mmCIF file of C-alpha atoms in Angstrom:
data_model
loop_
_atom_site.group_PDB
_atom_site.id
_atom_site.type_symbol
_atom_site.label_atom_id
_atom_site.label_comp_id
_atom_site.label_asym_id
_atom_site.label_seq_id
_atom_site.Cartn_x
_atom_site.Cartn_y
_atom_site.Cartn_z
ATOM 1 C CA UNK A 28 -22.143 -1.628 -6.575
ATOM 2 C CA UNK A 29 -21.918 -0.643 -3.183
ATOM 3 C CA UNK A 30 -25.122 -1.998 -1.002
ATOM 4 C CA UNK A 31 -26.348 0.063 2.412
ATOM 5 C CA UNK A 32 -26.479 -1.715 5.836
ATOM 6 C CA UNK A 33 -27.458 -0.333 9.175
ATOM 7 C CA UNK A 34 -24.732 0.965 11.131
ATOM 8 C CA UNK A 35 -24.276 2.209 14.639
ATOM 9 C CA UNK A 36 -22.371 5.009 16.452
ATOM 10 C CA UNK A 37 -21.345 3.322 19.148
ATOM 11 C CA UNK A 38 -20.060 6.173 21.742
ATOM 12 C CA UNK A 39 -22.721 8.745 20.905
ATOM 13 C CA UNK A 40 -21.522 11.310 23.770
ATOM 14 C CA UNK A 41 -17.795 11.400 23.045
ATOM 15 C CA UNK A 42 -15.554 11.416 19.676
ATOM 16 C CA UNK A 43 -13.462 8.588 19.332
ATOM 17 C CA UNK A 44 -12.017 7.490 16.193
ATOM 18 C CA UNK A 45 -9.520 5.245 14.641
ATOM 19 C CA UNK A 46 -10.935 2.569 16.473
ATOM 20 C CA UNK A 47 -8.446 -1.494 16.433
ATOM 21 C CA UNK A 48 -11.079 -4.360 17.604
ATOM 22 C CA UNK A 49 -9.995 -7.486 19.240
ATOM 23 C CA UNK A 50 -11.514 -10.234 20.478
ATOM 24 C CA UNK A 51 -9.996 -10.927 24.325
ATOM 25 C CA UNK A 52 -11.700 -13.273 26.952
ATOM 26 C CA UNK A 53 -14.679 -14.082 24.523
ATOM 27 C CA UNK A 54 -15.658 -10.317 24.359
ATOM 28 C CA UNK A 55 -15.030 -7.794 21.831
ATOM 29 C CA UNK A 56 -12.354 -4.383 22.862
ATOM 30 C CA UNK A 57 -12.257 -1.420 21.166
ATOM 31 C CA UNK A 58 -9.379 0.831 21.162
ATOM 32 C CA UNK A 59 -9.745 3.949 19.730
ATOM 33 C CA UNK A 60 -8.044 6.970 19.541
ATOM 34 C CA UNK A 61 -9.327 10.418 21.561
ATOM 35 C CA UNK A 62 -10.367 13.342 19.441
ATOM 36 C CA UNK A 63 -11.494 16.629 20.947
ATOM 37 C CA UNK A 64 -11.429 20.612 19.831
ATOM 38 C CA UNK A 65 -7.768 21.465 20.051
ATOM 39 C CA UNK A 66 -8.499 25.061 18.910
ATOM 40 C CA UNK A 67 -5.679 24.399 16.067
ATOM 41 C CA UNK A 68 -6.694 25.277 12.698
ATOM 42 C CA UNK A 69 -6.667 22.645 10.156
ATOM 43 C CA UNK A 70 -4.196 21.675 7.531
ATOM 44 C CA UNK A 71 -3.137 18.739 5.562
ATOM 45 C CA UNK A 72 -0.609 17.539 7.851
ATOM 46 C CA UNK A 73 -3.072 17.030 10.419
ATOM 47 C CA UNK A 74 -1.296 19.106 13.345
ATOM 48 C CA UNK A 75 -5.433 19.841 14.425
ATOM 49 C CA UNK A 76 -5.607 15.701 15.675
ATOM 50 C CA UNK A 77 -3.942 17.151 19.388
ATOM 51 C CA UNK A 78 -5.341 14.020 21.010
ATOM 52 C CA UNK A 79 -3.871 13.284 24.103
ATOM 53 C CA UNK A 80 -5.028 10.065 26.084
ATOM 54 C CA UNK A 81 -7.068 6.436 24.646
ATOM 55 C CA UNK A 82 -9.863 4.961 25.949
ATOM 56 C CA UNK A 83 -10.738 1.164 25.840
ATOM 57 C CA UNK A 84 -14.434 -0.052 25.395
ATOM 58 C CA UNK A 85 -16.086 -3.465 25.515
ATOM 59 C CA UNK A 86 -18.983 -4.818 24.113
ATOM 60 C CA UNK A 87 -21.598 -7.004 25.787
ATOM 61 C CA UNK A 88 -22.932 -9.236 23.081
ATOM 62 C CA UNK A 89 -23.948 -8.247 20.015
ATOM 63 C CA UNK A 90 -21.840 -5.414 18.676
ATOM 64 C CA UNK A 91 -25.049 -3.343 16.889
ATOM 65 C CA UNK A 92 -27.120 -4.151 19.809
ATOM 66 C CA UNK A 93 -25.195 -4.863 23.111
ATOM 67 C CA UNK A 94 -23.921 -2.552 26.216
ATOM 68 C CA UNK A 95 -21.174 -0.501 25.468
ATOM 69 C CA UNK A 96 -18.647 -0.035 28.665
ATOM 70 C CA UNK A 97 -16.184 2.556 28.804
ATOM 71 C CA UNK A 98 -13.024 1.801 30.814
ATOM 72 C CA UNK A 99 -12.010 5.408 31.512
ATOM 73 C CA UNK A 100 -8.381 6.608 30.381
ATOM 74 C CA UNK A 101 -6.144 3.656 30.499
ATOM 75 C CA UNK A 102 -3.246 5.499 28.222
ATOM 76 C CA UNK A 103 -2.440 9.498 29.108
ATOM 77 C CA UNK A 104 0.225 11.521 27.502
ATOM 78 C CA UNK A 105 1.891 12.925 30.432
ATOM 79 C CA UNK A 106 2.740 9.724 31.274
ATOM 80 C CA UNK A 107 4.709 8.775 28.277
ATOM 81 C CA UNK A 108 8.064 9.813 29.403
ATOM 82 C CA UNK A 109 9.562 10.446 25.749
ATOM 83 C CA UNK A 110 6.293 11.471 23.887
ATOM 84 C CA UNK A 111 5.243 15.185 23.567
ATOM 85 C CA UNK A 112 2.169 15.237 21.658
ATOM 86 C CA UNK A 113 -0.262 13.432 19.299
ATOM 87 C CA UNK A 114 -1.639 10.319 20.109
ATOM 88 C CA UNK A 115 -2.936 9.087 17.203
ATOM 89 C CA UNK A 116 -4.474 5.455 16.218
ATOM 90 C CA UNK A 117 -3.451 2.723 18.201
ATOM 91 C CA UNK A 118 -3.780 -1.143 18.340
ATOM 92 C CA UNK A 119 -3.373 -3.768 20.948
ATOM 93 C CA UNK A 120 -2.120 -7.294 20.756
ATOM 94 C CA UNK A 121 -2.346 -10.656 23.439
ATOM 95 C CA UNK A 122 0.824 -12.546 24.373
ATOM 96 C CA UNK A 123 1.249 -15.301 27.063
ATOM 97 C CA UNK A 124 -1.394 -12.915 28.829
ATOM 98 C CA UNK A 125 -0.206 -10.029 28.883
ATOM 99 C CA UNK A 126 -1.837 -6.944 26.595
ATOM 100 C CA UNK A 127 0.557 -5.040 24.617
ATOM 101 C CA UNK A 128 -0.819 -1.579 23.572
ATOM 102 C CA UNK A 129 1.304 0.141 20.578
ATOM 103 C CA UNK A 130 0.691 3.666 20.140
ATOM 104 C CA UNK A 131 2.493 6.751 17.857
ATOM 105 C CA UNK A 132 3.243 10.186 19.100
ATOM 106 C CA UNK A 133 5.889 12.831 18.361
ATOM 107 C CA UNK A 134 9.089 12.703 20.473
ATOM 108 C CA UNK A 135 10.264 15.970 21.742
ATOM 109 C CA UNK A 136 11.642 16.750 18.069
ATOM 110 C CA UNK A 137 8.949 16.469 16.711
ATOM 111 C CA UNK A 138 9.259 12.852 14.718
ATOM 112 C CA UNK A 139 6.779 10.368 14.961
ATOM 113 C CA UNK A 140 8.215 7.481 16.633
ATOM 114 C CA UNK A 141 5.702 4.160 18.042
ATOM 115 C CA UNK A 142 5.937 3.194 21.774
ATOM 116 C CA UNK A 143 4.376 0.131 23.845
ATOM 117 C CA UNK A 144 2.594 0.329 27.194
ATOM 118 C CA UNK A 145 1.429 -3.159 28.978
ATOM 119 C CA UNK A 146 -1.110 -4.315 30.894
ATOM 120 C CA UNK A 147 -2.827 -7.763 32.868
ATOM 121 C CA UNK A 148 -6.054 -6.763 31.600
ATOM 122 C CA UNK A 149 -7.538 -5.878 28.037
ATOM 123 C CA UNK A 150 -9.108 -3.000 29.500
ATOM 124 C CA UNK A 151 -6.364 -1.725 30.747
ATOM 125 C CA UNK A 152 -4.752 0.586 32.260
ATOM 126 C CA UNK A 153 -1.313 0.584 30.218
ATOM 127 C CA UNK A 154 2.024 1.322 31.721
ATOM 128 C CA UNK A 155 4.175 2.707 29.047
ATOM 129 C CA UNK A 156 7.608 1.888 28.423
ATOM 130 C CA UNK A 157 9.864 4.624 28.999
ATOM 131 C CA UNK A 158 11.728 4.467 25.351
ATOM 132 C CA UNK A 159 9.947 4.431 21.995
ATOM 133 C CA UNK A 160 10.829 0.965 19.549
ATOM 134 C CA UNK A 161 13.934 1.482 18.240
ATOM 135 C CA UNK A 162 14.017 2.289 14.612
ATOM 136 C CA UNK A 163 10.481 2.744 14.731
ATOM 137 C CA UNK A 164 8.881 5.871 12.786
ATOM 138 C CA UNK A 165 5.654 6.856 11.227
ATOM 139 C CA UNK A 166 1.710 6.382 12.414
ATOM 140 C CA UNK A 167 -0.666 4.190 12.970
ATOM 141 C CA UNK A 168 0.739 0.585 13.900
ATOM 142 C CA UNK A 169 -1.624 -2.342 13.612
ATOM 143 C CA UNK A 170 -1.189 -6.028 14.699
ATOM 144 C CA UNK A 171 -0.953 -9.288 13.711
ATOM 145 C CA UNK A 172 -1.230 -12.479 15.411
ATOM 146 C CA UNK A 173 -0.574 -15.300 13.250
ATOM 147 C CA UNK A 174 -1.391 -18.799 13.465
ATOM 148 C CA UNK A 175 2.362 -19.817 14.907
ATOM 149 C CA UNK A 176 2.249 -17.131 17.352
ATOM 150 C CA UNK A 177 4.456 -14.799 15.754
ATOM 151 C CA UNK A 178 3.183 -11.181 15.871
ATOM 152 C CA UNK A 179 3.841 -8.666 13.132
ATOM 153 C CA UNK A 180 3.692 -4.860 12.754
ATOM 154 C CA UNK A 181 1.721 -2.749 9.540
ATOM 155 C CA UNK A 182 2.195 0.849 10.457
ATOM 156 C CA UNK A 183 2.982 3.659 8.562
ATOM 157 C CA UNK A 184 0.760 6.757 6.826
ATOM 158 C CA UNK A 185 1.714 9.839 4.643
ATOM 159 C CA UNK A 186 1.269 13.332 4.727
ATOM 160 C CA UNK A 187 1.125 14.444 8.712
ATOM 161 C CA UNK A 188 2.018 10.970 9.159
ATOM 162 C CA UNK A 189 5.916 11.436 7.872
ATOM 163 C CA UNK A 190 6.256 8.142 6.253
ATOM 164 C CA UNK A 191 7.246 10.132 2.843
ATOM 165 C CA UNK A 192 10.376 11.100 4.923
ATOM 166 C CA UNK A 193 12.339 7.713 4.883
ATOM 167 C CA UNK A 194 13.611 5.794 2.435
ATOM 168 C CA UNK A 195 14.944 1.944 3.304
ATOM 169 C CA UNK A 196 13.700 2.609 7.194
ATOM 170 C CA UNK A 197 16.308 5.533 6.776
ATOM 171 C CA UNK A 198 15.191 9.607 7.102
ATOM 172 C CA UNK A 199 16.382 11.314 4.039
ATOM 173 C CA UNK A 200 17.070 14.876 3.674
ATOM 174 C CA UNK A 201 15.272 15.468 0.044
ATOM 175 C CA UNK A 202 11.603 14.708 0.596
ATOM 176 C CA UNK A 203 9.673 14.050 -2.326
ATOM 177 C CA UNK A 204 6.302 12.334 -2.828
ATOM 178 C CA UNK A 205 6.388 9.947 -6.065
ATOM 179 C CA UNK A 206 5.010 10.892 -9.258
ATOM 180 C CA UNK A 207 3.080 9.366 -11.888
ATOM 181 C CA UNK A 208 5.061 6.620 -13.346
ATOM 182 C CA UNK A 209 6.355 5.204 -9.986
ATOM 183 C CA UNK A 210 5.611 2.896 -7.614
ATOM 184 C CA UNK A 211 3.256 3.896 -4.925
ATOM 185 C CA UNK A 212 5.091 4.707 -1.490
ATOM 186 C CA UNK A 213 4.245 1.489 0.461
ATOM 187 C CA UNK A 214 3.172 1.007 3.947
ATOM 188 C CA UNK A 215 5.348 -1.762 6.386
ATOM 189 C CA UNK A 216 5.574 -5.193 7.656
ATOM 190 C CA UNK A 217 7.623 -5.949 10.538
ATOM 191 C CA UNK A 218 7.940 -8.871 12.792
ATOM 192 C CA UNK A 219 8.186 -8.335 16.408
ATOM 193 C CA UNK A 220 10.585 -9.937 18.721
ATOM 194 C CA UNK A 221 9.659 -12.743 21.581
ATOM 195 C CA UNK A 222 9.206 -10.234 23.941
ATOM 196 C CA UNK A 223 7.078 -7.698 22.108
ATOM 197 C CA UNK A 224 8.641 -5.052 22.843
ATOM 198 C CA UNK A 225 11.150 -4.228 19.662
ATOM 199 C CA UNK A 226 11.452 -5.333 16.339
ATOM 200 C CA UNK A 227 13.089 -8.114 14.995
ATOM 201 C CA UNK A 228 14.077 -7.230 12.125
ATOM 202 C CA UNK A 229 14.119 -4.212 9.405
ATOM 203 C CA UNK A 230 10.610 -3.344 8.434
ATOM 204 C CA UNK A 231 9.607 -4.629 4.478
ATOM 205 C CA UNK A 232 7.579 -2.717 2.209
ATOM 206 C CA UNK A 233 4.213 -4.177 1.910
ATOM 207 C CA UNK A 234 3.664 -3.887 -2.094
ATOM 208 C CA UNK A 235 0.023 -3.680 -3.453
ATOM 209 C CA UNK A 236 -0.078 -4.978 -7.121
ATOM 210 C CA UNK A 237 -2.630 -5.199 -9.880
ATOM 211 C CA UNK A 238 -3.848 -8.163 -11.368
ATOM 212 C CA UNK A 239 -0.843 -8.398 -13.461
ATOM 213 C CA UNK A 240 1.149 -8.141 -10.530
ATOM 214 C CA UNK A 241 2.486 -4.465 -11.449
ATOM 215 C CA UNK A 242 2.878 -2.726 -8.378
ATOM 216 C CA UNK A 243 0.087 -0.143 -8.103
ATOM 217 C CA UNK A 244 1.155 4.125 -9.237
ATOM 218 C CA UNK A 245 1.789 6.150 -7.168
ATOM 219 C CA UNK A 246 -1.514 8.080 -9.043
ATOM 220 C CA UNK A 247 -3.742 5.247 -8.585
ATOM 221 C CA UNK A 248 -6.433 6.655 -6.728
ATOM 222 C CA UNK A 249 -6.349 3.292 -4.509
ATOM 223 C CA UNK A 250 -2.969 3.245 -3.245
ATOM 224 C CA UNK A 251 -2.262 3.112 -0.113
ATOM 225 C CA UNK A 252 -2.257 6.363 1.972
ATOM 226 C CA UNK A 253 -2.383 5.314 5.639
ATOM 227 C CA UNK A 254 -4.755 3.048 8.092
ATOM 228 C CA UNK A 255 -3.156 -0.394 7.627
ATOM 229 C CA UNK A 256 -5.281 -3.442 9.015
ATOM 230 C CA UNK A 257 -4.718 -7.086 8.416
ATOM 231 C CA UNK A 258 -7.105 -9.622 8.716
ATOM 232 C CA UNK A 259 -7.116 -13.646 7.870
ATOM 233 C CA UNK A 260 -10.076 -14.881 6.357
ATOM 234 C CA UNK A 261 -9.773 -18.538 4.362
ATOM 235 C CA UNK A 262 -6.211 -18.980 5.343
ATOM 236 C CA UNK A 263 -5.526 -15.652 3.317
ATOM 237 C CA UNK A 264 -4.705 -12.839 4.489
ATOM 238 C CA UNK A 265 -6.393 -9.426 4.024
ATOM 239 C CA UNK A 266 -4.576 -6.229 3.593
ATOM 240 C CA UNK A 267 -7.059 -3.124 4.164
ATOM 241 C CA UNK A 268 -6.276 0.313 4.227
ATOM 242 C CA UNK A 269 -7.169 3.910 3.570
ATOM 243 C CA UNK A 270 -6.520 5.968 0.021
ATOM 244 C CA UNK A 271 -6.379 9.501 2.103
ATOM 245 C CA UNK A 272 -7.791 11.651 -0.516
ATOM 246 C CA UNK A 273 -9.681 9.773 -2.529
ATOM 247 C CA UNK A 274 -11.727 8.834 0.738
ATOM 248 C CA UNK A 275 -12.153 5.055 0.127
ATOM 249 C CA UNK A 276 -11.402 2.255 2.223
ATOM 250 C CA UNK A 277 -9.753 -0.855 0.183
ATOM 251 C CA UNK A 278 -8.063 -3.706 0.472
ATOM 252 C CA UNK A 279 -5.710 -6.630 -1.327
ATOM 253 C CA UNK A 280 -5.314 -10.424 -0.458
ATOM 254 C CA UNK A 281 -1.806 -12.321 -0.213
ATOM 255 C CA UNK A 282 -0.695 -15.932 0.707
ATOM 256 C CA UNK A 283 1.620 -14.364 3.399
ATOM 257 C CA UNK A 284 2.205 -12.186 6.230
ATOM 258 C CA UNK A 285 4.536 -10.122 3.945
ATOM 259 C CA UNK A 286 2.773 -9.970 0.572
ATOM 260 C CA UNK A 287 2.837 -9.295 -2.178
ATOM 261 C CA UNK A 288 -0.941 -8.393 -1.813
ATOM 262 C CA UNK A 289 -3.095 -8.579 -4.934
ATOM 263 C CA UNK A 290 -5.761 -5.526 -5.180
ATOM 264 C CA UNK A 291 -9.416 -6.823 -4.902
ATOM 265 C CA UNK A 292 -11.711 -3.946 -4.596
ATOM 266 C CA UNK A 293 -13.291 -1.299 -2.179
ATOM 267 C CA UNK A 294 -14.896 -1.943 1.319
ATOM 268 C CA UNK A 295 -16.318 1.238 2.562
ATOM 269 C CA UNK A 296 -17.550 4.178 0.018
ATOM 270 C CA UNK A 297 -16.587 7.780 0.764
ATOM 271 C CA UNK A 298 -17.862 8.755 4.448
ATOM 272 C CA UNK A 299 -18.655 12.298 5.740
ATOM 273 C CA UNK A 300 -15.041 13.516 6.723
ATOM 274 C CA UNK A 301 -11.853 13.331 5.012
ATOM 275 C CA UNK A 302 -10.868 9.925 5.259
ATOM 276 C CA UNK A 303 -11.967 7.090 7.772
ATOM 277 C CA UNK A 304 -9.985 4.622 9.296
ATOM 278 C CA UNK A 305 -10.660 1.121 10.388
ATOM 279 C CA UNK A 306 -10.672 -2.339 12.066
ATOM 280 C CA UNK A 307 -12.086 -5.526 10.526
ATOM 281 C CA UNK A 308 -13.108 -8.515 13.164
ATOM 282 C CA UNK A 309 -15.023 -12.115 13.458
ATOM 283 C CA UNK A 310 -16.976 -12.461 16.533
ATOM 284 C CA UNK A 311 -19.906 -15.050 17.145
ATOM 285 C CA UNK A 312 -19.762 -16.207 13.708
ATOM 286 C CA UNK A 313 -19.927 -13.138 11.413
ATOM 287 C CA UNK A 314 -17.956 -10.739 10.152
ATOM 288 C CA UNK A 315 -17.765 -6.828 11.165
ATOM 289 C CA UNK A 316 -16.461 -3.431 9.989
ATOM 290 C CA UNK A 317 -15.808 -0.834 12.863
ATOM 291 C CA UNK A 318 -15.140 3.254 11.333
ATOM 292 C CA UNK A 319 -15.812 6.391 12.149
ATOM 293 C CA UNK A 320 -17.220 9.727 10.249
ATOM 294 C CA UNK A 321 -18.060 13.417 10.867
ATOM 295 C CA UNK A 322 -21.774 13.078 10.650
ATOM 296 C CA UNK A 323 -22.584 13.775 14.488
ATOM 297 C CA UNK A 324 -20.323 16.434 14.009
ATOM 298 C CA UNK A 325 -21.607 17.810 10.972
ATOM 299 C CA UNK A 326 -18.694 17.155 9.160
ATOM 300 C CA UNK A 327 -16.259 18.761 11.266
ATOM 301 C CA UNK A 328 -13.186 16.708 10.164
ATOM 302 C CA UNK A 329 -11.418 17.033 13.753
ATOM 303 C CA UNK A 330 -14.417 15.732 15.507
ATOM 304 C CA UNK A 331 -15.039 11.709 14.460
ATOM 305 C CA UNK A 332 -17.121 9.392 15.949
ATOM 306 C CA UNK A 333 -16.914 5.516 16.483
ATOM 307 C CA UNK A 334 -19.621 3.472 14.588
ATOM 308 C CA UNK A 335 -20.259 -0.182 13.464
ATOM 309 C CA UNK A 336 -21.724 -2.091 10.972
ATOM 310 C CA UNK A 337 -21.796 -5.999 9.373
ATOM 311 C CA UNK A 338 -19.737 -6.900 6.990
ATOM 312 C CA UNK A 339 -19.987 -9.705 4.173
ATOM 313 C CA UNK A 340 -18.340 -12.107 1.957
ATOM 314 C CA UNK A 341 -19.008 -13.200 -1.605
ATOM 315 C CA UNK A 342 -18.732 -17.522 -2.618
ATOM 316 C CA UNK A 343 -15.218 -16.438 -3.888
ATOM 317 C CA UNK A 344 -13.520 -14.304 -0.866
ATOM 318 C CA UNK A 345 -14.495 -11.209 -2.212
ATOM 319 C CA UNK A 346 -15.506 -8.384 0.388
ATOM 320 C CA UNK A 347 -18.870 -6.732 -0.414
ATOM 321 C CA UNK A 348 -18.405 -3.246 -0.555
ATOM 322 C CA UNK A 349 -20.510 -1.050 1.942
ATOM 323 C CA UNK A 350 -22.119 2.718 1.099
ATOM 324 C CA UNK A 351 -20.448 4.636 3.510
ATOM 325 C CA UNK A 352 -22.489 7.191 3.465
ATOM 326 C CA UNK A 353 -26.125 7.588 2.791
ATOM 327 C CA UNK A 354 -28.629 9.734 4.073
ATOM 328 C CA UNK A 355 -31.545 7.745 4.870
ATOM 329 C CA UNK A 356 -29.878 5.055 7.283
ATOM 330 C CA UNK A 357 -28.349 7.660 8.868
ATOM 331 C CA UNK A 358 -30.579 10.353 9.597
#
């Protein structure tokens, strides 16, 4: 059963959304993407999500509690040299100092490719390069540092996100969405090279599978859709995601960086929006979920706005799942 916690919108006067969280320098960064009124109508392949520059925030101290700073733009689309709109969710990863920001927008055809912009600074700004990541396609890349140092790539999301257009990190012609009866279409694992700035190899599939170790159908209402996050927690590592229509965020555990990951259950409860999208992070000794929903907005989908809450573990690893929604706390 899904328990209720407080939560906190965290950047009241703007709508940010999508938000990656990172400890840097002992302090926690958020780095969300920018959502405004586009004037586009809305349809399912999200073409109304127009946003066109990131912020980076900070945290003083506790994050339901403590000072939020905004750091101003520190990633504009006009600058992007290859990029022509959409700047959808984001993440950022450290490396011998330097602050790798990975971002996904369409390239002037129209294909959602990922780029990297750097920076000396966590907050920014970013200095894009001035090619995407070769072979790279799809949404919403999100980083991990592992204990050795090497740094891999989730990314990928359905729908507006294009990922149902390749097949084997190939674009096919013949786009279908799998049926009952198959294999869910799985998001992607790729490890980065030394210097952060390509891949080092072909992405994998990251496969979800029951307890039986059946990969999950491409019906089961908690495949994955989009919003990949990894976390370690115990030495294992935590898959989390989004299931797109069926509005819940979930998540699976594996002993590796490339799965398989076992399904284990539901963090977050349907939210007021579509879908929600996430970041999972330790700081000072406990455990937090960062999210967004449409409630400031009255549940104007393109509008979303950051908010934060605790998270908690069971004896046995198991993430207690949160009500994502309920009226009371968030009145």
């Amino acid at each position: 059963m899904a328990k209720k916690v407080q939560k906190r919108y965290l950047v009241p006067e703007d709508y940010m959304a999508d938000p990656a969280v990172h400890v840097f320098d002992g302090k926690l960064y958020i780095y969300p993407s920018h959502d405004y009124y586009s004037g586009i109508p809305e349809d399912d392949w999200g073409i109304h999500f127009d946003m066109k520059d990131y912020h980076t925030f900070s945290i003083d101290g506790d994050p339901m509690t403590g000072e939020v700073t905004d750091h101003g733009v520190t990633l504009d689309l006009k600058d992007i040299p290859w990029a022509s709109k959409q700047l959808w969710d984001t993440d950022v990863c450290e490396k011998d100092g330097k602050y790798y920001l990975y971002f996904p927008a369409k390239d002037k055809t129209g294909i959602f490719r990922i780029g990297v912009a750097i920076s000396d600074k966590p907050s920014g700004p970013f200095v894009p390069q001035p090619d995407p990541i070769r072979g790279s396609y799809s949404i919403d890349p999100s980083m991990l540092k592992d204990d050795d140092g090497s740094v891999y790539m989730y990314f990928g999301g359905l729908w507006g996100g294009q990922l149902q257009r390749y097949e084997n990190n190939e674009a096919v012609n013949d786009i279908r969405f799998r049926q009952a009866g198959e294999p869910a279409l799985p998001s992607r694992v790729v490890k980065m090279t030394d210097d952060m700035l390509q891949f080092a190899e072909d992405p994998k599939p990251v496969v979800i599978v029951d307890e039986n170790g059946t990969p999950l159908d491409a019906e089961d209402p908690h495949r994955f859709f989009e919003a990949s996050w990894m976390h370690k927690y115990n030495g294992k590592y935590y898959f989390s995601y989004s299931t797109g229509d069926k509005h819940e965020l979930c998540y699976a555990v594996g002993d590796n960086p490339y799965g398989p990951f076992t399904y284990q259950g539901v963090i977050l409860t349907p939210v007021i929006g579509w879908t929600t999208h996430h970041a999972i992070v330790e700081y000072n000794g406990k455990w937090y979920l960062f999210h967004h929903d449409c409630v400031p907005s009255k549940g104007y989908t393109p509008l979303r706005s950051l908010k934060v809450c605790e998270l908690t573990y069971t004896e046995d690893g198991k993430i207690e799942t949160i009500e994502g929604y309920d009226g009371e706390l968030e009145a």
